[in-house]
Coordinates of C-alpha atoms in Angstrom, one line a residue:
M818 CA -21.4 -6.1 -7.4
K819 CA -20.6 -8.5 -10.2
I820 CA -16.9 -8.5 -10.8
I821 CA -14.8 -10.2 -13.4
I822 CA -11.0 -10.7 -12.5
L823 CA -8.8 -11.6 -15.4
G824 CA -5.8 -13.2 -13.8
A825 CA -5.4 -16.0 -11.0
G826 CA -2.0 -15.0 -9.8
Q827 CA -1.2 -13.3 -6.5
V828 CA -2.9 -10.0 -7.2
G829 CA -5.8 -11.7 -8.8
G830 CA -6.2 -14.2 -6.2
S831 CA -5.9 -11.8 -3.2
T832 CA -8.2 -9.3 -4.9
A833 CA -10.7 -12.2 -5.2
E834 CA -10.5 -13.2 -1.8
S835 CA -11.1 -9.4 -0.4
L836 CA -14.0 -9.1 -2.8
V837 CA -15.7 -12.3 -1.9
N838 CA -15.4 -11.8 1.9
E839 CA -17.2 -8.6 1.1
G840 CA -20.2 -10.3 -0.5
N841 CA -19.5 -9.7 -4.1
D842 CA -20.1 -12.0 -7.0
V843 CA -16.8 -12.9 -8.2
T844 CA -15.6 -14.6 -11.5
V845 CA -11.9 -15.5 -12.1
V846 CA -10.4 -15.9 -15.4
D847 CA -7.2 -17.7 -16.4
T848 CA -5.7 -20.1 -18.8
D849 CA -4.0 -22.1 -15.9
S850 CA -6.5 -24.5 -14.5
Y851 CA -4.2 -25.4 -11.5
L852 CA -4.3 -21.8 -10.4
L853 CA -8.1 -21.8 -10.6
E854 CA -8.6 -24.8 -8.9
R855 CA -6.4 -23.6 -6.0
I856 CA -8.5 -20.5 -5.8
Q857 CA -11.9 -22.5 -6.0
D858 CA -10.8 -24.6 -3.2
R859 CA -10.6 -21.7 -0.8
L860 CA -13.1 -19.4 -2.2
D861 CA -16.8 -19.3 -3.2
I862 CA -16.2 -18.1 -6.8
R863 CA -16.8 -19.0 -10.5
A864 CA -13.7 -20.1 -12.5
V865 CA -13.5 -19.7 -16.2
N866 CA -10.4 -21.4 -18.1
G867 CA -9.8 -19.3 -21.2
H868 CA -7.8 -16.5 -22.7
A869 CA -8.5 -13.4 -20.9
S870 CA -9.1 -11.1 -24.0
S871 CA -11.1 -13.4 -25.9
P872 CA -14.8 -12.3 -26.5
E873 CA -16.1 -15.8 -26.1
T874 CA -14.2 -16.3 -22.8
L875 CA -15.5 -13.0 -21.5
I876 CA -18.9 -14.0 -22.4
A877 CA -18.5 -17.4 -20.5
A878 CA -17.4 -15.3 -17.5
G879 CA -20.6 -13.3 -17.7
I880 CA -19.3 -9.9 -19.0
E881 CA -22.8 -9.1 -20.5
D882 CA -24.1 -8.1 -17.1
A883 CA -20.8 -7.4 -15.1
D884 CA -20.4 -4.3 -13.1
M885 CA -16.6 -4.4 -13.3
L886 CA -13.5 -6.0 -15.0
I887 CA -10.3 -6.1 -13.3
A888 CA -7.5 -7.2 -15.7
V889 CA -4.4 -8.2 -13.8
T890 CA -2.8 -11.0 -16.0
Q891 CA 0.7 -11.1 -16.5
N892 CA 0.5 -9.7 -20.0
D893 CA 0.0 -5.7 -20.2
E894 CA -1.1 -6.2 -23.7
V895 CA -3.8 -8.9 -22.8
N896 CA -4.9 -6.4 -19.9
M897 CA -5.4 -3.5 -22.5
V898 CA -7.1 -5.4 -25.0
A899 CA -9.4 -7.2 -22.7
C900 CA -10.6 -3.5 -21.4
Q901 CA -11.2 -2.5 -25.1
V902 CA -13.1 -5.7 -25.9
A903 CA -15.3 -5.2 -22.7
N904 CA -16.1 -1.6 -23.7
A905 CA -16.5 -2.1 -27.3
L906 CA -18.8 -5.1 -27.2
F907 CA -20.4 -5.2 -23.9
K908 CA -20.2 -1.5 -22.4
T909 CA -18.9 -2.8 -19.1
P910 CA -19.3 0.2 -16.8
K911 CA -15.9 0.3 -15.2
K912 CA -12.7 -1.3 -16.2
L913 CA -9.3 -1.5 -14.2
A914 CA -6.1 -2.7 -15.6
R915 CA -2.7 -3.5 -14.3
I916 CA 0.1 -2.1 -16.6
R917 CA 3.6 -2.7 -15.7
A918 CA 5.6 -1.3 -18.6
S919 CA 6.4 2.3 -18.0
D920 CA 6.3 2.8 -21.8
Y921 CA 2.6 2.6 -21.8
V922 CA 2.0 4.4 -18.5
E923 CA 3.8 7.5 -19.6
Y924 CA 1.2 7.8 -22.5
P925 CA -2.3 8.4 -20.9
A926 CA -4.0 8.8 -24.2
L927 CA -3.5 5.0 -24.7
F928 CA -6.2 4.6 -22.2
S929 CA -8.9 7.0 -23.3
P930 CA -12.2 6.0 -24.5
D931 CA -11.1 6.2 -28.1
A932 CA -8.3 3.9 -27.4
F933 CA -8.1 1.0 -24.9
A934 CA -10.9 2.4 -22.9
T935 CA -9.4 1.7 -19.6
D936 CA -11.1 3.8 -16.6
V937 CA -8.2 3.0 -14.3
I938 CA -4.8 2.0 -14.7
I939 CA -2.7 0.5 -11.9
S940 CA 1.1 0.7 -12.2
P941 CA 2.9 -1.6 -9.6
E942 CA 6.3 -0.1 -10.5
Q943 CA 5.3 3.5 -9.8
L944 CA 3.3 2.6 -6.5
V945 CA 6.3 0.4 -5.0
T946 CA 9.0 3.2 -6.0
A947 CA 6.6 5.8 -4.2
Y948 CA 6.4 3.5 -1.3
I949 CA 10.1 2.8 -0.9
Q950 CA 10.6 6.7 -1.1
R951 CA 8.6 7.3 1.7
L952 CA 10.4 4.5 3.8
I953 CA 13.5 6.3 3.1
E954 CA 12.4 9.9 3.9
Q955 CA 10.7 8.7 7.3
P956 CA 13.6 6.7 8.9
E957 CA 12.9 3.7 11.3
V958 CA 9.3 3.2 10.3
L959 CA 7.8 -0.3 9.5
Q960 CA 5.2 1.2 7.1
V961 CA 4.1 4.5 5.9
V962 CA 1.0 5.5 4.0
E963 CA -0.5 8.9 3.0
F964 CA -3.8 10.4 3.4
F965 CA -5.5 13.8 2.6
D966 CA -3.4 14.3 -0.4
G967 CA -0.1 13.8 1.7
M968 CA -1.1 16.2 4.5
A969 CA -1.2 13.3 7.0
Q970 CA 0.5 10.0 7.2
L971 CA -0.2 6.8 9.1
V972 CA 3.1 5.0 10.1
A973 CA 3.9 1.8 12.0
V974 CA 6.9 1.8 14.3
E975 CA 8.2 -1.0 16.8
V976 CA 8.7 0.4 20.4
S977 CA 12.5 0.1 21.2
E978 CA 13.6 -0.9 24.7
Q979 CA 15.3 2.5 25.2
S980 CA 12.1 4.4 24.2
P981 CA 10.7 6.7 26.9
M982 CA 7.4 5.3 26.1
A983 CA 8.6 1.6 26.7
G984 CA 6.3 0.5 29.8
K985 CA 4.4 3.9 29.8
P986 CA 0.6 4.4 29.1
I987 CA -0.1 6.0 25.5
S988 CA -1.5 9.1 27.4
K989 CA 2.4 9.8 28.4
L990 CA 3.1 11.0 24.9
L991 CA 1.1 14.3 25.8
D992 CA 3.9 14.8 28.3
I993 CA 6.5 14.4 26.2
L994 CA 5.0 16.2 22.9
P995 CA 2.5 18.4 24.3
D996 CA 2.2 20.8 21.1
I997 CA 1.9 17.7 18.6
K998 CA -1.7 16.3 17.8
M999 CA -1.8 12.7 16.7
R1000 CA -4.1 9.7 17.0
V1001 CA -2.9 6.1 17.9
A1002 CA -4.9 3.9 15.5
A1003 CA -3.7 0.5 16.7
I1004 CA -1.3 -1.4 18.7
F1005 CA -0.3 -5.1 17.8
R1006 CA 1.6 -7.0 20.3
D1007 CA 2.6 -10.7 19.3
N1008 CA 0.8 -10.3 16.1
Q1009 CA -2.6 -9.6 18.2
A1010 CA -4.4 -6.3 18.1
I1011 CA -5.0 -4.9 21.5
Q1012 CA -7.1 -1.9 22.4
A1013 CA -5.5 1.5 21.9
T1014 CA -6.8 3.3 25.0
G1015 CA -4.8 6.2 26.6
R1016 CA -4.4 3.7 29.7
E1017 CA -2.6 1.0 27.6
A1018 CA 1.1 0.5 28.5
L1019 CA 3.3 0.2 25.6
Q1020 CA 6.0 -2.6 25.7
P1021 CA 9.2 -3.1 24.0
G1022 CA 8.5 -4.9 20.7
D1023 CA 5.0 -3.4 20.3
E1024 CA 4.0 -2.4 16.7
I1025 CA 2.2 0.9 17.0
F1026 CA 0.2 2.5 14.3
F1027 CA -0.1 6.4 14.7
L1028 CA -1.6 9.3 12.5
A1029 CA -0.2 12.6 12.4
L1030 CA 0.5 15.6 10.0
T1031 CA 3.2 14.7 7.8
Q1032 CA 5.6 17.4 9.1
H1033 CA 5.2 16.0 12.7
I1034 CA 5.9 12.3 12.1
S1035 CA 9.6 12.4 12.5
K1036 CA 9.2 13.9 16.0
L1037 CA 6.9 11.2 17.0
V1038 CA 9.2 8.4 15.5
K1039 CA 12.1 9.7 17.6
V1040 CA 10.1 9.0 20.7
F1041 CA 9.5 5.2 19.9
R1042 CA 13.0 4.8 18.2
H1043 CA 15.8 5.6 20.4
A1044 CA 18.3 5.3 17.5
Y1045 CA 16.5 7.7 15.2
K1046 CA 18.7 9.2 12.5
T1047 CA 18.0 10.3 9.1
Y1048 CA 19.2 8.2 6.0
E1049 CA 22.1 9.7 4.0
R1050 CA 23.8 7.0 1.7
I1051 CA 21.6 4.8 -0.2
L1052 CA 22.8 1.6 -2.2
I1053 CA 20.2 0.4 -4.8
A1054 CA 20.6 -3.2 -5.9
G1055 CA 19.0 -3.5 -9.5
G1056 CA 18.7 -0.8 -12.1
G1057 CA 15.3 -1.7 -13.5
N1058 CA 12.5 0.5 -13.6
I1059 CA 12.0 0.8 -9.9
G1060 CA 15.7 1.3 -9.2
R1061 CA 16.1 3.9 -11.9
Q1062 CA 13.0 5.9 -10.6
L1063 CA 13.9 5.6 -7.0
A1064 CA 17.4 6.9 -7.7
K1065 CA 15.8 9.8 -9.6
R1066 CA 13.4 10.8 -7.0
I1067 CA 15.8 10.9 -4.0
E1068 CA 19.4 11.6 -5.6
T1069 CA 18.7 15.4 -4.8
N1070 CA 18.8 14.9 -1.1
H1071 CA 20.7 11.5 -0.7
K1072 CA 24.0 10.1 -1.8
V1073 CA 22.8 7.3 -4.1
K1074 CA 24.5 4.3 -5.8
I1075 CA 23.1 1.8 -7.9
I1076 CA 24.5 -1.7 -8.7
E1077 CA 23.3 -3.2 -12.2
M1078 CA 24.5 -6.5 -13.7
D1079 CA 23.8 -5.7 -17.5
P1080 CA 26.4 -3.3 -18.6
K1081 CA 24.2 -1.8 -21.4
R1082 CA 21.5 -1.2 -18.7
A1083 CA 24.1 0.5 -16.5
R1084 CA 25.2 2.8 -19.0
F1085 CA 21.8 3.5 -20.0
I1086 CA 20.4 4.5 -16.6
A1087 CA 23.7 6.3 -15.7
E1088 CA 23.1 8.8 -18.7
G1089 CA 19.5 9.8 -17.1
L1090 CA 20.7 10.4 -13.6
K1091 CA 22.2 13.5 -12.4
K1092 CA 24.0 12.7 -9.4
S1093 CA 23.8 9.2 -8.7
V1094 CA 26.7 6.7 -9.1
V1095 CA 25.9 3.5 -11.3
L1096 CA 28.2 0.5 -10.8
H1097 CA 28.4 -2.4 -13.2
G1098 CA 28.3 -5.5 -10.9
D1099 CA 26.9 -8.2 -8.9
A1100 CA 24.9 -7.1 -5.8
G1101 CA 25.6 -10.4 -4.1
D1102 CA 29.4 -10.0 -4.5
A1103 CA 30.8 -9.4 -1.0
N1104 CA 34.0 -7.8 -2.4
L1105 CA 32.1 -5.3 -4.4
L1106 CA 29.8 -4.4 -1.4
Q1107 CA 32.9 -4.0 0.8
E1108 CA 34.7 -1.7 -1.8
E1109 CA 31.5 0.5 -1.7
N1110 CA 31.6 0.8 2.0
I1111 CA 28.4 -1.1 3.0
S1112 CA 29.1 -0.9 6.5
K1113 CA 28.5 3.0 6.2
T1114 CA 25.4 2.4 4.0
D1115 CA 22.1 4.0 5.7
V1116 CA 19.8 1.9 3.4
F1117 CA 20.3 -1.2 1.1
C1118 CA 17.4 -1.6 -1.2
A1119 CA 17.2 -4.8 -3.3
V1120 CA 14.9 -4.1 -6.2
T1121 CA 15.9 -6.5 -8.9
N1122 CA 13.3 -8.9 -10.6
D1123 CA 14.3 -12.0 -8.8
D1124 CA 13.3 -12.8 -5.2
E1125 CA 16.2 -15.0 -4.4
V1126 CA 18.8 -12.3 -5.3
N1127 CA 16.9 -9.8 -3.4
I1128 CA 16.8 -11.9 -0.3
L1129 CA 20.3 -13.0 -0.3
S1130 CA 21.8 -9.7 -1.3
A1131 CA 19.8 -8.0 1.5
M1132 CA 20.9 -10.5 4.0
L1133 CA 24.5 -10.2 3.0
A1134 CA 24.4 -6.4 3.1
K1135 CA 22.8 -6.5 6.7
R1136 CA 25.6 -9.0 7.8
M1137 CA 28.3 -6.7 6.5
G1138 CA 27.0 -3.7 8.3
A1139 CA 24.2 -1.9 6.3
R1140 CA 22.0 0.1 8.8
K1141 CA 18.8 -0.9 7.2
V1142 CA 18.0 -3.4 4.5
I1143 CA 14.8 -3.4 2.2
S1144 CA 14.1 -6.1 -0.1
I1145 CA 11.1 -6.3 -2.7
I1146 CA 9.7 -9.9 -2.7
G1147 CA 7.2 -11.0 -5.2
K1148 CA 5.8 -14.3 -3.7
A1149 CA 3.7 -14.2 -0.7
S1150 CA 5.2 -17.2 0.7
H1151 CA 8.7 -15.7 0.4
V1152 CA 7.4 -12.6 2.3
E1153 CA 6.4 -15.0 5.2
L1154 CA 9.6 -16.8 5.0
V1155 CA 11.9 -13.8 5.7
R1156 CA 9.9 -12.4 8.6
G1157 CA 12.2 -12.5 11.6
T1158 CA 15.2 -12.6 9.5
S1159 CA 17.9 -10.0 9.2
I1160 CA 15.9 -8.3 6.6
D1161 CA 14.3 -5.3 8.2
L1162 CA 11.6 -4.6 5.6
A1163 CA 10.3 -7.1 3.1
I1164 CA 7.9 -5.3 0.5
S1165 CA 5.2 -7.0 -1.4
P1166 CA 4.4 -5.5 -4.7
A1167 CA 1.1 -7.4 -4.8
Q1168 CA -0.1 -6.1 -1.4
I1169 CA 0.7 -2.4 -2.5
T1170 CA -1.0 -3.1 -5.7
I1171 CA -4.2 -4.8 -4.2
G1172 CA -4.5 -1.6 -1.9
S1173 CA -4.6 0.7 -5.0
L1174 CA -7.2 -1.7 -6.7
L1175 CA -9.3 -1.7 -3.8
T1176 CA -9.6 2.1 -3.7
H1177 CA -11.5 2.1 -7.0
I1178 CA -13.7 -1.0 -6.1
R1179 CA -14.8 -0.1 -2.7
K1180 CA -18.6 0.9 -2.2
G1181 CA -19.4 4.3 -1.0
D1182 CA -17.2 7.4 -1.7
V1183 CA -13.8 6.0 -0.9
V1184 CA -10.7 8.1 -1.7
T1185 CA -8.0 6.0 -0.6
V1186 CA -7.3 2.2 0.6
H1187 CA -4.3 1.1 2.1
S1188 CA -3.7 -2.7 3.0
L1189 CA -1.5 -3.1 6.2
R1190 CA 0.3 -6.0 7.8
Q1191 CA 0.2 -8.0 4.6
G1192 CA -3.5 -7.6 4.2
A1193 CA -4.6 -8.2 7.7
A1194 CA -5.7 -4.8 8.5
E1195 CA -6.8 -1.7 6.4
A1196 CA -6.9 2.1 6.5
I1197 CA -9.4 3.7 4.4
E1198 CA -10.2 7.5 3.5
V1199 CA -14.0 7.8 3.0
I1200 CA -16.3 10.8 2.3
A1201 CA -19.5 11.2 4.4
H1202 CA -22.4 12.2 2.2
G1203 CA -26.0 12.8 3.1
D1204 CA -27.8 14.4 6.1
L1205 CA -29.3 13.1 9.4
T1206 CA -32.1 11.2 7.7
T1207 CA -30.2 9.6 4.6
S1208 CA -26.9 8.9 6.2
K1209 CA -26.0 6.8 9.3
V1210 CA -22.9 8.9 10.1
V1211 CA -23.5 12.6 9.1
G1212 CA -24.9 14.7 12.0
R1213 CA -23.8 12.3 14.5
H1214 CA -20.8 12.4 17.2
I1215 CA -18.2 9.9 16.5
E1216 CA -19.2 8.0 19.7
Q1217 CA -22.6 7.4 18.2
I1218 CA -21.5 5.9 15.0
K1219 CA -22.0 2.1 15.2
L1220 CA -18.5 1.2 13.9
P1221 CA -17.4 -2.6 14.4
A1222 CA -15.1 -3.2 17.4
S1223 CA -12.1 -3.4 15.3
A1224 CA -12.7 -0.2 13.6
S1225 CA -11.9 3.4 14.7
V1226 CA -12.1 7.1 13.3
A1227 CA -8.4 8.4 13.3
A1228 CA -9.0 11.8 11.7
I1229 CA -11.3 14.1 9.7
L1230 CA -10.5 16.6 7.1
R1231 CA -12.9 19.5 7.0
N1232 CA -12.3 22.6 4.9
E1233 CA -8.6 21.8 4.5
H1234 CA -8.2 21.4 8.1
V1235 CA -7.2 18.1 9.9
L1236 CA -9.2 17.3 12.9
F1237 CA -7.8 14.4 15.1
S1238 CA -10.5 12.1 16.5
D1239 CA -12.4 13.2 19.7
K1240 CA -15.5 11.3 20.4
S1241 CA -17.5 14.7 20.7
L1242 CA -16.8 15.5 17.1
V1243 CA -20.0 15.8 14.9
I1244 CA -19.6 14.3 11.2
E1245 CA -20.6 16.9 8.6
P1246 CA -21.4 16.5 5.0
D1247 CA -18.3 16.1 2.8
D1248 CA -16.1 15.4 5.9
H1249 CA -13.1 13.1 4.8
L1250 CA -12.5 10.4 7.5
I1251 CA -9.6 8.3 8.0
I1252 CA -10.8 4.7 9.6
F1253 CA -8.5 2.2 10.7
I1254 CA -9.9 -1.5 10.6
S1255 CA -7.7 -4.1 12.2
N1256 CA -9.9 -6.9 11.3
Q1257 CA -10.5 -7.4 7.6
R1258 CA -13.8 -9.0 8.2
D1259 CA -15.3 -5.9 9.5
I1260 CA -14.4 -3.7 6.2
M1261 CA -18.0 -4.5 4.4
A1262 CA -19.7 -3.2 7.6
V1263 CA -17.9 -0.1 7.7
E1264 CA -18.8 0.4 4.0
K1265 CA -22.3 0.0 4.6
L1266 CA -22.4 2.7 7.2
F1267 CA -21.2 5.3 4.6
Q1268 CA -23.8 4.4 2.1
V1269 CA -26.5 6.9 1.7
D1270 CA -30.1 6.3 1.6
F1271 CA -31.2 5.9 -2.1
N1272 CA -33.5 9.2 -1.5
Y1273 CA -30.2 11.3 -1.3
L1274 CA -29.5 10.4 -4.8
M1275 CA -32.8 11.6 -6.1

């Protein structure tokens, strides 16, 4: 596909990298020549220096025969106008825009064909809020993503030394939980993917990805995490849109407190919450944290707009006894910086946003894309179409599908029933498959497998 990306920041640059690696013709537009030069140094792309919503700039970028426009500049209004210009002047087939402000997102009519003509809007704040909510609802996991409209979840956990699975082969799980069906998608040891066979013995510190029905996840996590206990007390640092929405979502089942620096903002969010307690103060103030019994807090979430505040307040909370600390970190370099520190979970909004973008870009009938391990791996939900003559997967046993070595089928959704992967299963038309890919270079090969022959479309 010929794709134009507006914005050369972290999301734009990372999305460009994914698309170039999959053989797409990519052009990146930005007003910052330094950012464009950096991207061109490492990727085979075209770069255009100019204002993203300008018709002349878009023409220079090749909008007249582009298949898709992805507007991810830092400015919501520029993204919206660029989509409107692309539609009105050039009839661009597909237009995606990142919209941060909740004021816009709450009015979908703004993005209709009669207004800003945007086919897909991506709201990082909503995506990040939902992601943190899942981490709170599934204690002790490193990552959790949903498939099949929430029926199943893929989670990552670190095997603890006290786990009954430490030193045992994966097949031992059948003895511990004989009535629960699940599928181990991958195992990472020392940041390297190892083969997830039933004979592979798990070691303390291994990061294991497994898929199961959502209602069974907690039982499985307890096997790997000896200290499993549900979260009750949540302290949120930052009363911005993410902090406010997160409190709203979890306050019914959790005891929630928010620390907000701005007194006017603190009053505003307090009026919109039913059970949460809102405190005016500095989340990096040790005295305040002590007064709020930080040592008895289950989860401390640092979700301000400042990376430094998030990192330092999370480290302080952990040192003062918080059970788990979660920090939103905007810059990719900062995410790498905190790895191995006292921060339990560092969340990159850019990576979460990229996963949502890729869902709408992937070839074939892709339902969901989740970026895992900071983009090193991926899990996708894809629909199989065609028949034995027009498809490379339909009518074939799973073991007959020519998947790359790093890819595996984790589960299938068929007529509202989840079937966990068995090599003897035959793929049927309209099956939804979850595929885990531990090496990003193999993504394009997986996509090609699920593309039907042209005759199927006739």
